[in-house]
mmCIF file of C-alpha atoms and ligand atoms in Angstrom:
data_model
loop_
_atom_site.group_PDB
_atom_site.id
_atom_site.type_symbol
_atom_site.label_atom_id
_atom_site.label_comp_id
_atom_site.label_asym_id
_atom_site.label_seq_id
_atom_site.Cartn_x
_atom_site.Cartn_y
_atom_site.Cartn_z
ATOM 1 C CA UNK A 1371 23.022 96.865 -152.553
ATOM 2 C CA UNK A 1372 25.398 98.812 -154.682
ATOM 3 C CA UNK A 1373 27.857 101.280 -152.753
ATOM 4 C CA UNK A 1374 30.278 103.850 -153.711
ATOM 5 C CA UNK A 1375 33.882 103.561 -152.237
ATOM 6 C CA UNK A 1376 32.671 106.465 -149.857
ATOM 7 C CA UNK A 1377 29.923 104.715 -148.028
ATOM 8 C CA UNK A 1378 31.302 101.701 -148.201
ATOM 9 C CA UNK A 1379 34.299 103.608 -146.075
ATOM 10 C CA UNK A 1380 31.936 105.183 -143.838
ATOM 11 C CA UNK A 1381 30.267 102.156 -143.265
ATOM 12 C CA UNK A 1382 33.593 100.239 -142.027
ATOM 13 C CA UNK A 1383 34.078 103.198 -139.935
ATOM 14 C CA UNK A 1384 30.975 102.766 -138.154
ATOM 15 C CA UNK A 1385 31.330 99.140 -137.988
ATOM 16 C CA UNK A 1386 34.911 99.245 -136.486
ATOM 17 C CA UNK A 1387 37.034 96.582 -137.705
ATOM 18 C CA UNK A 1388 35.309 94.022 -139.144
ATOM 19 C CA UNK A 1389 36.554 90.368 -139.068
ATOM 20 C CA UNK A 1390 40.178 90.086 -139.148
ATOM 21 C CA UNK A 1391 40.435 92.073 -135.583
ATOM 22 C CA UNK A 1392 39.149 89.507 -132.890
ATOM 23 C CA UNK A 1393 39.910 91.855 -130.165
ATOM 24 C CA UNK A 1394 36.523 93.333 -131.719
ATOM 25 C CA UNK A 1395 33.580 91.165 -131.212
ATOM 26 C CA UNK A 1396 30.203 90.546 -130.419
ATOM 27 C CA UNK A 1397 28.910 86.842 -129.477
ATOM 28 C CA UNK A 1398 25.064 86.101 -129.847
ATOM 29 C CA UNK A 1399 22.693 83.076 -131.723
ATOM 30 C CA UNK A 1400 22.098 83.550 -135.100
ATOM 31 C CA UNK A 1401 18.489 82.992 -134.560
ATOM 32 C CA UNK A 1402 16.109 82.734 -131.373
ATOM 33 C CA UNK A 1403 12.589 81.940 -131.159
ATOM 34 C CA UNK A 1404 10.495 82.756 -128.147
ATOM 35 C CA UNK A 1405 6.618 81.968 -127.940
ATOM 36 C CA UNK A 1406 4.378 84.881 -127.728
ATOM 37 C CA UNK A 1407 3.436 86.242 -124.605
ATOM 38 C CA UNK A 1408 6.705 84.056 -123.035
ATOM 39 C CA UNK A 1409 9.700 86.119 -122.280
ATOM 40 C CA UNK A 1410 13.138 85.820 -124.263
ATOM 41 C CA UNK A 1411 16.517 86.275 -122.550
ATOM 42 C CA UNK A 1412 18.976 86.754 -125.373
ATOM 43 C CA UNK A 1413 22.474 85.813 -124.276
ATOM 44 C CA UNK A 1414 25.147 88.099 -125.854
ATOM 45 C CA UNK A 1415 28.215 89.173 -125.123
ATOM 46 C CA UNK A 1416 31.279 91.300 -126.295
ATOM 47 C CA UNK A 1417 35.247 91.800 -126.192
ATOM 48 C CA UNK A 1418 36.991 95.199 -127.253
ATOM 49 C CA UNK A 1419 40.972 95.681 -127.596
ATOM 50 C CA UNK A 1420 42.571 96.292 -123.664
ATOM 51 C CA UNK A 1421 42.388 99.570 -122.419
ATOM 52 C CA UNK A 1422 39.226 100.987 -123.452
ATOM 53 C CA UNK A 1423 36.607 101.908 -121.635
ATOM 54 C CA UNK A 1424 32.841 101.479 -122.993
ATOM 55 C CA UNK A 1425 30.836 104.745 -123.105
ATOM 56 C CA UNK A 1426 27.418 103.347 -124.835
ATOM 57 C CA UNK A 1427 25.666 100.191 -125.575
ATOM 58 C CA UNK A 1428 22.825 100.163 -127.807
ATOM 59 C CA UNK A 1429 20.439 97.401 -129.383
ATOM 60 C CA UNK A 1430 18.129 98.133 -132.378
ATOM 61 C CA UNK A 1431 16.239 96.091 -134.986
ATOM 62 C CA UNK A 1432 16.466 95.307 -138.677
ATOM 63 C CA UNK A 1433 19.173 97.990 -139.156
ATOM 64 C CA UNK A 1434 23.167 97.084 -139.838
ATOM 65 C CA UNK A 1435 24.907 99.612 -138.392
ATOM 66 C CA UNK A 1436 22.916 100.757 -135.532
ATOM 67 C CA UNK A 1437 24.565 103.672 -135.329
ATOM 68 C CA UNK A 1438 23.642 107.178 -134.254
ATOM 69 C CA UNK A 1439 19.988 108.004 -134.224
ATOM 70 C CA UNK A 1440 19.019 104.829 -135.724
ATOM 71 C CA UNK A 1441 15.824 103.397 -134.402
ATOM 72 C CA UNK A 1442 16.723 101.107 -131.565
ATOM 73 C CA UNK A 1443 14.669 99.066 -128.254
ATOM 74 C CA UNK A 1444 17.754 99.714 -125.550
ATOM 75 C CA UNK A 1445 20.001 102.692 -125.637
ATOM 76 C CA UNK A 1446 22.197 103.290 -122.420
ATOM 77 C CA UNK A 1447 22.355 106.933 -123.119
ATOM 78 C CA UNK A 1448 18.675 107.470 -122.814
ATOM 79 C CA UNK A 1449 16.201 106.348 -119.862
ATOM 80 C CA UNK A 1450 13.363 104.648 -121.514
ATOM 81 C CA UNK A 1451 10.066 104.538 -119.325
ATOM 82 C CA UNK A 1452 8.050 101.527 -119.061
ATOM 83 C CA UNK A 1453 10.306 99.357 -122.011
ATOM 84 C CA UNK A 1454 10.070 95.357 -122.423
ATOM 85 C CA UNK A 1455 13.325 95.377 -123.530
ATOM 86 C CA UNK A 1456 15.710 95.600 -120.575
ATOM 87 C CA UNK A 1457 19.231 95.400 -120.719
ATOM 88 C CA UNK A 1458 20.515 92.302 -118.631
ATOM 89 C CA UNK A 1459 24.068 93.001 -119.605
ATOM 90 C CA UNK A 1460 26.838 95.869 -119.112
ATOM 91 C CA UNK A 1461 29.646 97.826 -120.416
ATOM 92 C CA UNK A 1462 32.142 95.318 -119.575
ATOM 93 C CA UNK A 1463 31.353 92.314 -121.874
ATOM 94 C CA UNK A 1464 28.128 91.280 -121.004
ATOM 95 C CA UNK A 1465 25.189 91.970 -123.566
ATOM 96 C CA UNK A 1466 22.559 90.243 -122.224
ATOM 97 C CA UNK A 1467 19.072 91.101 -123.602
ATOM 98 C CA UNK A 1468 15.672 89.976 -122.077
ATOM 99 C CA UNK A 1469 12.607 90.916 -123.685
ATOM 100 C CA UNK A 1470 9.412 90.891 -121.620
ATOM 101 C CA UNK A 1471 6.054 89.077 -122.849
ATOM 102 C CA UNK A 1472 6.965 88.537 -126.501
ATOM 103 C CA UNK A 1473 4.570 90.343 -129.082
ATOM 104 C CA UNK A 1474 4.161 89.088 -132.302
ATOM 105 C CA UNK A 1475 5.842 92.442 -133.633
ATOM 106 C CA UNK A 1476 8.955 92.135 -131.890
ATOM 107 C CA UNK A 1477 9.821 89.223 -134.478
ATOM 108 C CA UNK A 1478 13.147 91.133 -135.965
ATOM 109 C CA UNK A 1479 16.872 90.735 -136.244
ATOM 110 C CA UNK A 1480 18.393 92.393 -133.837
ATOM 111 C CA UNK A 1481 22.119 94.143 -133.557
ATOM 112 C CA UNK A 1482 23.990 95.008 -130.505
ATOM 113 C CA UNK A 1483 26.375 97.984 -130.713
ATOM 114 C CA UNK A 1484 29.169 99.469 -128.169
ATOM 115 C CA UNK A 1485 30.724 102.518 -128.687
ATOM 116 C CA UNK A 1486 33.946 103.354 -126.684
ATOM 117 C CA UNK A 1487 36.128 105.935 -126.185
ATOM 118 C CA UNK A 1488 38.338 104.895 -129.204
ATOM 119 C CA UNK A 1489 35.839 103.606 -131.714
ATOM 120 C CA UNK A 1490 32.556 101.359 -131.610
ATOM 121 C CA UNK A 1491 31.807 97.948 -132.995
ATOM 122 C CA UNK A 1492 28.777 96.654 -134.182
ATOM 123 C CA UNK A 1493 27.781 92.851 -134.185
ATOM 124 C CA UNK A 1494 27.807 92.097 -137.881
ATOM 125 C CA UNK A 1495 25.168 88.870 -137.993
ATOM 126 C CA UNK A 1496 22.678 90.172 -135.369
ATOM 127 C CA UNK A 1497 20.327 87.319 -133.633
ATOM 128 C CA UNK A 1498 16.825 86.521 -135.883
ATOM 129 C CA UNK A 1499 14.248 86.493 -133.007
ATOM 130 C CA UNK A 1500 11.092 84.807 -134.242
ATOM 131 C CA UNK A 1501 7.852 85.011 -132.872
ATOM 132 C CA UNK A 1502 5.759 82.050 -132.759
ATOM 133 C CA UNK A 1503 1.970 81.475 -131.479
ATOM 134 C CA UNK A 1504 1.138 80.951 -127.892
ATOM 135 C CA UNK A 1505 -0.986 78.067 -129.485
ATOM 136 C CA UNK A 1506 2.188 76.140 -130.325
ATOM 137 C CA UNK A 1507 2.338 75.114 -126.824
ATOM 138 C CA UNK A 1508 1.807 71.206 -126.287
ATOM 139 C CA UNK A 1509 2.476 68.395 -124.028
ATOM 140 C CA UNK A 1510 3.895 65.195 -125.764
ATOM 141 C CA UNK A 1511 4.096 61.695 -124.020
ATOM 142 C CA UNK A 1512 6.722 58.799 -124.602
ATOM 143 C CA UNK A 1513 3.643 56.748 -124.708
ATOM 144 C CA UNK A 1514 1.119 56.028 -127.203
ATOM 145 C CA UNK A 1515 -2.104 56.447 -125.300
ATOM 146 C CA UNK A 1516 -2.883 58.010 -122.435
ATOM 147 C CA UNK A 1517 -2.933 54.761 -120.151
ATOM 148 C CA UNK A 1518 -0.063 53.525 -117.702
ATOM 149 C CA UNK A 1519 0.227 50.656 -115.789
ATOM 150 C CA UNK A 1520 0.905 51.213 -111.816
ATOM 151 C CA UNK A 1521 4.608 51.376 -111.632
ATOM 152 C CA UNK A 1522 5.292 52.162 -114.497
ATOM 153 C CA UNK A 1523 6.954 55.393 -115.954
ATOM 154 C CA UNK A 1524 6.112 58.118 -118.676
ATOM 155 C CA UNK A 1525 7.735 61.003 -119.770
ATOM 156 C CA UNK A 1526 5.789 64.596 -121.106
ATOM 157 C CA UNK A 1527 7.904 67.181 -123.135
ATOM 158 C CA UNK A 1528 6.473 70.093 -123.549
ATOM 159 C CA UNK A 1529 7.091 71.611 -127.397
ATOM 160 C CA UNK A 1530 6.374 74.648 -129.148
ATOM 161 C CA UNK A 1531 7.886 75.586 -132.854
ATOM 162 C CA UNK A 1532 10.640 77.247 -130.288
ATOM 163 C CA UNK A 1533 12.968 74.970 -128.591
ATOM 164 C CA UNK A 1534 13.077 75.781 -125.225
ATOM 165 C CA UNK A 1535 17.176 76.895 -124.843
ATOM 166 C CA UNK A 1536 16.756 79.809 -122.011
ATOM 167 C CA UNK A 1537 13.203 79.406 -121.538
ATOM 168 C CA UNK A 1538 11.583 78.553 -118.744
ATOM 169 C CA UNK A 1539 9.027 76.129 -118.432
ATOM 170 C CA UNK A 1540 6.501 74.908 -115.605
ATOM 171 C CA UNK A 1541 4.181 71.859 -115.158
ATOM 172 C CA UNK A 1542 1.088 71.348 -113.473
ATOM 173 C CA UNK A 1543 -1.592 68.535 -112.882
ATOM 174 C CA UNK A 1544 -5.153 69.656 -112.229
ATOM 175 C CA UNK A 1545 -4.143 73.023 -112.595
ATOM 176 C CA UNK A 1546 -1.304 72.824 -109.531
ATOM 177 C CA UNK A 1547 1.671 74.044 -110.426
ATOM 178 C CA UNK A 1548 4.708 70.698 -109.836
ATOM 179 C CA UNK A 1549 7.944 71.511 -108.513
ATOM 180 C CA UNK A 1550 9.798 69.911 -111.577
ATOM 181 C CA UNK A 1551 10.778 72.430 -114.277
ATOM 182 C CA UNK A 1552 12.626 72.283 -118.173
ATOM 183 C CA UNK A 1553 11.271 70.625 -120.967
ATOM 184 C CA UNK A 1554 10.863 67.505 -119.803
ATOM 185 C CA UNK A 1555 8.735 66.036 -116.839
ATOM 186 C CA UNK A 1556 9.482 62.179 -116.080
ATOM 187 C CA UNK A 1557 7.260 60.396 -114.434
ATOM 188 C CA UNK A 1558 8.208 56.871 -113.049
ATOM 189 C CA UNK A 1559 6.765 54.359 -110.380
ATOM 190 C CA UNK A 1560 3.555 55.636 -111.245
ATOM 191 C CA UNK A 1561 0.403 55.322 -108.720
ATOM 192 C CA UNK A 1562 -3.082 56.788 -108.871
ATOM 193 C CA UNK A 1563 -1.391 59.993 -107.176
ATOM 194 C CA UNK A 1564 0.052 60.734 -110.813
ATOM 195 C CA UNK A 1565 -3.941 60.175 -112.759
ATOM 196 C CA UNK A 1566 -4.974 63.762 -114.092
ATOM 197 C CA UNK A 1567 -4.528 66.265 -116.470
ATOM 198 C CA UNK A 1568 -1.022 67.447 -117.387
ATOM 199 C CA UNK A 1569 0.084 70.944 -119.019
ATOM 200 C CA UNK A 1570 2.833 73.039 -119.389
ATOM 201 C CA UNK A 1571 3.791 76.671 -119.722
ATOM 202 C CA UNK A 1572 6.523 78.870 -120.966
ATOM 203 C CA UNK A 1573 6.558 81.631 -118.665
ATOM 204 C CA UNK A 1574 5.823 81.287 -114.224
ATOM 205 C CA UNK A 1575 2.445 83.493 -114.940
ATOM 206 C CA UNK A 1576 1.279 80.800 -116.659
ATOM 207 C CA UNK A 1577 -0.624 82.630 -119.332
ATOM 208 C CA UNK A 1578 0.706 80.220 -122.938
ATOM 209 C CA UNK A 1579 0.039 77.285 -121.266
ATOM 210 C CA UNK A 1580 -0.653 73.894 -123.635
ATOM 211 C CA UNK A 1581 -4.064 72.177 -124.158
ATOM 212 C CA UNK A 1582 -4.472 69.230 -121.130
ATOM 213 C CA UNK A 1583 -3.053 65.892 -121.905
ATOM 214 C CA UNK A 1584 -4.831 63.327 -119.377
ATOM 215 C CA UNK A 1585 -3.252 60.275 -117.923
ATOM 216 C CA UNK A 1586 -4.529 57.404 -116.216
ATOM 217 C CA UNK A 1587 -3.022 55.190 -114.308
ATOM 218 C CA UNK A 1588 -4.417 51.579 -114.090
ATOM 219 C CA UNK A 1589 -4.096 50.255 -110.567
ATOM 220 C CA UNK A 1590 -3.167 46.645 -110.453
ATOM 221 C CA UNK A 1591 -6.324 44.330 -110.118
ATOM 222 C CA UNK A 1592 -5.848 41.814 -106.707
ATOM 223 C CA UNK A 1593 -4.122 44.323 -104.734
ATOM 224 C CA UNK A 1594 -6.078 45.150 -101.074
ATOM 225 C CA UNK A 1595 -7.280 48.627 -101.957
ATOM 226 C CA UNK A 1596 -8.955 48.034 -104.714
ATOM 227 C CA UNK A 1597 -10.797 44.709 -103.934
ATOM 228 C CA UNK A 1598 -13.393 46.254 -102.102
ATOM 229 C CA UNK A 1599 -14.110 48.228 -105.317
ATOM 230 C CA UNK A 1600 -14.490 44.983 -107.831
ATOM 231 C CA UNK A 1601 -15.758 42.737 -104.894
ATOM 232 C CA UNK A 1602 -19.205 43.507 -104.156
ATOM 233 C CA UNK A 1603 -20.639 44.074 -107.986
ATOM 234 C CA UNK A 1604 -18.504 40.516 -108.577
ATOM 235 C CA UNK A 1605 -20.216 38.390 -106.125
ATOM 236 C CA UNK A 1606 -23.698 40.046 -107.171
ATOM 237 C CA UNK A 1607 -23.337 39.042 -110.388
ATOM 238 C CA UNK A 1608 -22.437 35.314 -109.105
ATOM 239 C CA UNK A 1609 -25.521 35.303 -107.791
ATOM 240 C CA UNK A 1610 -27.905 36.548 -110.008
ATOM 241 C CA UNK A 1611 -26.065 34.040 -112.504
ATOM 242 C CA UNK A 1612 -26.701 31.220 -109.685
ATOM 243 C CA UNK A 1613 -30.691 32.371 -109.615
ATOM 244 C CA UNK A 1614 -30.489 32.402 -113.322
ATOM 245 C CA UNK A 1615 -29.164 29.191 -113.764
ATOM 246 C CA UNK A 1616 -31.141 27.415 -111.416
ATOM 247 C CA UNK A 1617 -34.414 28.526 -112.949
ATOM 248 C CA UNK A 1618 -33.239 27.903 -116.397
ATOM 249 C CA UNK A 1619 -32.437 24.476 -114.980
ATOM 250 C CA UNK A 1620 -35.849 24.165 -113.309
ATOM 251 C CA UNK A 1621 -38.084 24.996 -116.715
ATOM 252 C CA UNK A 1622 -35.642 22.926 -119.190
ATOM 253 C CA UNK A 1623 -36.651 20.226 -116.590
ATOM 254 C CA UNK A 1624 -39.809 20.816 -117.079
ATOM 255 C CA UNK A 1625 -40.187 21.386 -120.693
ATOM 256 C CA UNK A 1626 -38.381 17.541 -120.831
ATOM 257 C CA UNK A 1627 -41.002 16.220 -119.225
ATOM 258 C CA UNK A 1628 -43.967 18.059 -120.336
ATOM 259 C CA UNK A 1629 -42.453 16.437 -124.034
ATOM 260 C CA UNK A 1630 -42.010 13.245 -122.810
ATOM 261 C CA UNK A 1631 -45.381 13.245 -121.547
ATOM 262 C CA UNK A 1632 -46.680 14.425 -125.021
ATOM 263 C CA UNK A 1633 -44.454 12.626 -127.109
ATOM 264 C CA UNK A 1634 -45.487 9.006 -125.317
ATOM 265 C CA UNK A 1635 -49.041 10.334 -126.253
ATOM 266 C CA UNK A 1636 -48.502 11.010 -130.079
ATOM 267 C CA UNK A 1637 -46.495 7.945 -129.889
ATOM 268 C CA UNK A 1638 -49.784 6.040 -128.817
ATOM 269 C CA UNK A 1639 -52.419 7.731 -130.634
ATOM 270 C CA UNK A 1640 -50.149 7.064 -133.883
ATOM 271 C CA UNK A 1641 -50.060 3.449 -132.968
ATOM 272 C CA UNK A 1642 -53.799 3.630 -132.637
ATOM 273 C CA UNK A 1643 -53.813 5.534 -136.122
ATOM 274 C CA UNK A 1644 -51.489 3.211 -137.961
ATOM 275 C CA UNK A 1645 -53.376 0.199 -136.590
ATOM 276 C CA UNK A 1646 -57.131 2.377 -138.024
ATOM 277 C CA UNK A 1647 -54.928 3.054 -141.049
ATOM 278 C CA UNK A 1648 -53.343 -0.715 -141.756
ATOM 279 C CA UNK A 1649 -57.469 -2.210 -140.857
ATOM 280 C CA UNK A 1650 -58.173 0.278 -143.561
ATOM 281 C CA UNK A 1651 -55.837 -0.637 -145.934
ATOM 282 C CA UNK A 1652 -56.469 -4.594 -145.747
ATOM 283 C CA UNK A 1653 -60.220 -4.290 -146.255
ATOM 284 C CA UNK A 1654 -59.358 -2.226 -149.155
ATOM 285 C CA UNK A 1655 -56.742 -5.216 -150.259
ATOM 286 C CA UNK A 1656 -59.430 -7.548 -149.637
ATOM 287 C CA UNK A 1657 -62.124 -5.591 -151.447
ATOM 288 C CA UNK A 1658 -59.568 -5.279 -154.412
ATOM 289 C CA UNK A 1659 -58.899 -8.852 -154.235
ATOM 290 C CA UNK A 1660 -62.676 -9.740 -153.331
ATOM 291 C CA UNK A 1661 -63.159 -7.300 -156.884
ATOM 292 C CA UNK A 1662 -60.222 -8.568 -159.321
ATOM 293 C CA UNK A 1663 -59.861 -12.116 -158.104
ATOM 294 C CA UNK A 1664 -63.642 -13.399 -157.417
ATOM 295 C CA UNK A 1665 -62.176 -17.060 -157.675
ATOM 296 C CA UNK A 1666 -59.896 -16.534 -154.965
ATOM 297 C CA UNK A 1667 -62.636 -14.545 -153.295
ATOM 298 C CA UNK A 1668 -64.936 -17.251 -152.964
ATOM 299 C CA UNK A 1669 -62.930 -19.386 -150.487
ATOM 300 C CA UNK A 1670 -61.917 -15.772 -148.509
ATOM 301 C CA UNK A 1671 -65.596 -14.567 -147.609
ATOM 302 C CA UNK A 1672 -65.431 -18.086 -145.440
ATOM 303 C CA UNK A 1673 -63.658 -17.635 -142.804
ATOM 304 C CA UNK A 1674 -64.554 -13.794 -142.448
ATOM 305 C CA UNK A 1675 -67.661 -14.962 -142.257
ATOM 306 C CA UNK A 1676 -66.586 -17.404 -139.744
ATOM 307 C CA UNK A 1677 -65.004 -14.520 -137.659
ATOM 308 C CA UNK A 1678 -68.228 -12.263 -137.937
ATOM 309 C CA UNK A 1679 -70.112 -15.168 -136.886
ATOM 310 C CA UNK A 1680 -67.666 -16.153 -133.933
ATOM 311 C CA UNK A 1681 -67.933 -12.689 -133.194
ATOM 312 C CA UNK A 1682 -72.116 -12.260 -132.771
ATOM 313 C CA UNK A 1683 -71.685 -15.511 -131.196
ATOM 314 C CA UNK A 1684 -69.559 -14.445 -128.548
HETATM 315 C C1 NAG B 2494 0.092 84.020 -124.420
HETATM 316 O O1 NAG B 2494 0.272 85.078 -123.493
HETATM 317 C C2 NAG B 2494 0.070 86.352 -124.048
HETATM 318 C C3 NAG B 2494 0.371 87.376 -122.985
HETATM 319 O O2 NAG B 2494 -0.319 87.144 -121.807
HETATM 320 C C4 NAG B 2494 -1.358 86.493 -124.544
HETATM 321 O O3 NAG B 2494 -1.556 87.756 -125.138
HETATM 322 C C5 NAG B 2494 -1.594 85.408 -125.578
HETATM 323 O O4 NAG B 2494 -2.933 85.459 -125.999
HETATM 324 C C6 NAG B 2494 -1.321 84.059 -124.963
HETATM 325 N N1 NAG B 2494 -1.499 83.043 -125.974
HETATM 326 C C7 NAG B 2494 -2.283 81.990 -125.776
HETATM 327 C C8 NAG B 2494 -2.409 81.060 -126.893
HETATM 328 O O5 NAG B 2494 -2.877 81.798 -124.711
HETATM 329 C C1 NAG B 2495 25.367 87.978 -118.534
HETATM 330 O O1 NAG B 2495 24.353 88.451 -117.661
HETATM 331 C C2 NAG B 2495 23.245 87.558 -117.511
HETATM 332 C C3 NAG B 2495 22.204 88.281 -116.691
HETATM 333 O O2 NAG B 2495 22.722 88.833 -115.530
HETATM 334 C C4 NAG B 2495 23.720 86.286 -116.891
HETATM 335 O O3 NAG B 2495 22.656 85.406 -116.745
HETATM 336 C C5 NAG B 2495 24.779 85.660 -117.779
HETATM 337 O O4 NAG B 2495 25.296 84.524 -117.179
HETATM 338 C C6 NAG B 2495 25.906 86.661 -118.060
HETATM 339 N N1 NAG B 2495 26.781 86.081 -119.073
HETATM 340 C C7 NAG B 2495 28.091 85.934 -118.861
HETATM 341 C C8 NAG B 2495 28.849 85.338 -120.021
HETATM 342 O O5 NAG B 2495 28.627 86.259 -117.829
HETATM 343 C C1 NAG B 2496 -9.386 66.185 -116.971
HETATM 344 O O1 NAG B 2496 -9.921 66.607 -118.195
HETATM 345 C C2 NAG B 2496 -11.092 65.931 -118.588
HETATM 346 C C3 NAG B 2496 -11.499 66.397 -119.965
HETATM 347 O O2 NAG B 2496 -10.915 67.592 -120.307
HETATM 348 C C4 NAG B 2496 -12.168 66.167 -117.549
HETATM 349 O O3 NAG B 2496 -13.333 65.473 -117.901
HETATM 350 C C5 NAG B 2496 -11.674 65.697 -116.202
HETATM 351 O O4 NAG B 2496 -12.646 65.998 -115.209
HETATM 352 C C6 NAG B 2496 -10.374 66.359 -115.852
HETATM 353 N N1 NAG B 2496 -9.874 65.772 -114.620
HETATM 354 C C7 NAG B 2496 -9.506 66.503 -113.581
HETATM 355 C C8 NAG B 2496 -9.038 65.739 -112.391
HETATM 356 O O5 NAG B 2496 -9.525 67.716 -113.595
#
C-alpha cells in the first residue's frame, strides 16, 4: 500500500501511539479458531496511560483502523438488537469478546478499538478467527482398537482442526451426557459399566457433536458373573462331543470287525484259488513235460495212473 506523508499522519493519529508507548495497548491471540455452530470467547484485554477515562469500545472486522463509521460487530455507543457478538469485556481493561454459534462467515480478523477522552488506540495485529466445519469434530482413543480389557484404562480426546483453548467441550455415552468435561475423557479401571458408544461436543446444546466411537470392554473369563453365561452352551457341547464320540467309537468297532470277518474270507477263498490255480499250473507243467520230454513222460503217466486207480479203487 503506498501512502502519502498525510495519511500516513492521519493514520498514526487514529491509531494513537503505536509501539514505543506501552501505556497504549491491546492484548489478544493472533489467531483463534472456533468450530462452526460452537461458540468462541475471545480473550482480550487493554491498558491506556493513568488518568483517562474510556468513552467507547468498538470491535470490527478486516479493517485496520476501526475507526469512525467503519463497519464493525460491537460498538458501545450503539444498542444492537438481537447480535451474536456480545461484548464480555468493559471500559476498564477488559475486552473480552464471545461470539455466539459460529457461522462460517464470521471467519475474519478482527480489531478492538477504545477511544478515550484524550485519544483512542487501536490493536494493531487484530486476532484471525477461523471457521472450521462442524464435521471436524472426532473422538480419538489412546488405543488401537476399540477393545479393553476389564480394568484396564483408555483415554478419548476429542479433536477438531481447532484446538480446544476456551472451548468447552462435553462427553456422553449412549447419548447421556458424563459429568467429565475438556478435551480429554480418561477412562481407567474399566468394567462393562464403561461398554458403549462415546462422543463429544463443542458447545452444552450439543448440536457439533463427533461421529460415535464404540468401546467394549472384555469382562474377564472365570469370574462368577459371567460363568453362568459360558457354562451351559460349554457343558452342551461336552456332551454332544461325548454322544459323538461314542457312536463314532461304536461303528469304527464295527467296521473292524465286519473287515475282519471279510478279510478271513478273501483270505480263504484265495487259498482255495491259489491251490485251483497251482493244480492248474502243474497239470500244465506236466502236460508240457508229458509234450517236450515223452522219455521222461513214460515213467510219469505210472504212478498218476497209480493215483487215478487208487482213487476209483477207494
Ligand atoms: C453445528 O451446529 C450448527 C449450529 O447448530 C449447525 O448449523 C451445523 O450444521 C452443525 N454442524 C454439524 C456438522 O452438525
Ligand atoms: C474478562 O472478562 C471475562 C468475561 O467476564 C472473564 O472471563 C475474564 O477472566 C476477564 N479477563 C480478565 C483479564 O480479567
Ligand atoms: C453403538 O453403535 C452401534 C453402531 O453404531 C450400534 O449397533 C449399537 O447398538 C450402539 N450401542 C448402544 C448401546 O447404543
Amino acid at each position: 500500500m503506498k501512502m502519502n506523508p498525510w495519511t500516513l499522519s492521519v493514520l498514526l493519529l487514529l491509531a494513537g501511539p503505536l509501539g514505543a508507548d506501552p501505556d497504549w495497548h491491546v492484548e489478544y491471540p493472533d489467531s483463534f479458531c472456533v468450530v462452526e455452530g460452537s461458540t468462541a470467547t475471545i480473550p482480550c484485554s487493554f491498558t491506556h496511560p493513568a488518568g483517562l477515562r474510556v468513552q467507547r469500545v468498538v470491535w470490527c472486522p478486516n479493517h485496520e483502523i476501526c475507526h469512525g463509521t467503519t463497519p464493525n460487530v460491537y460498538d458501545s455507543s450503539k444498542v444492537r438488537a438481537d447480535s451474536r457478538f456480545l461484548y464480555l469485556g468493559d471500559l476498564v481493561g477488559n475486552c473480552t469478546l464471545k461470539i455466539i454459534k459460529t457461522v462460517k462467515r464470521d471467519a475474519a480478523t478482527y480489531r478492538f478499538r477504545f477511544k478515550t477522552n484524550a485519544g483512542g488506540f487501536t490493536g494493531p495485529r487484530g486476532v484471525r478467527v477461523r471457521v472450521t466445519d462442524g464435521e471436524d469434530v472426532k473422538v480419538r482413543s489412546s488405543i488401537t482398537d476399540n477393545v479393553v480389557k476389564e480394568g484396564g484404562q483408555v483415554t478419548l480426546t476429542c479433536t477438531s482442526a481447532c484446538s480446544f483453548h476456551q472451548l468447552d467441550v462435553h462427553w456422553y455415552r449412549n447419548g447421556h451426557v458424563l459429568s467429565e468435561t475438556g478435551p480429554a475423557l480418561h477412562l481407567s479401571s474399566l468394567t462393562n459399566d464403561n461398554t458403549g458408544n462415546y462422543t463429544c461436543s463443542l458447545d452444552s446444546g450439543g448440536q457439533n457433536t463427533s461421529a460415535p466411537w464404540s468401546l467394549l470392554v472384555l469382562v474377564a473369563e472365570g469370574k462368577p458373573e459371567s460363568g453362568s453365561d459360558w457354562l451351559l452352551p460349554v457343558s452342551v457341547v461336552s456332551v454332544l462331543l461325548a454322544v459323538f464320540l461314542l457312536l463314532l467309537a461304536g461303528l469304527v468297532f464295527a467296521k473292524r470287525r465286519h473287515a475282519q470277518k471279510k478279510a478271513s474270507e478273501v483270505i480263504q477263498k484265495q487259498e482255495v484259488d491259489c491251490k485251483q490255480e497251482a493244480e492248474g499250473a502243474s497239470e500244465e507243467v506236466n502236460y508240457s513235460t508229458v509234450h517236450f520230454k515223452p522219455s521222461s513222460s513214460r515213467s510219469a503217466p505210472g504212478p498218476e495212473h497209480e493215483i487215478v486207480y487208487s482213487e476209483v479203487v477207494r
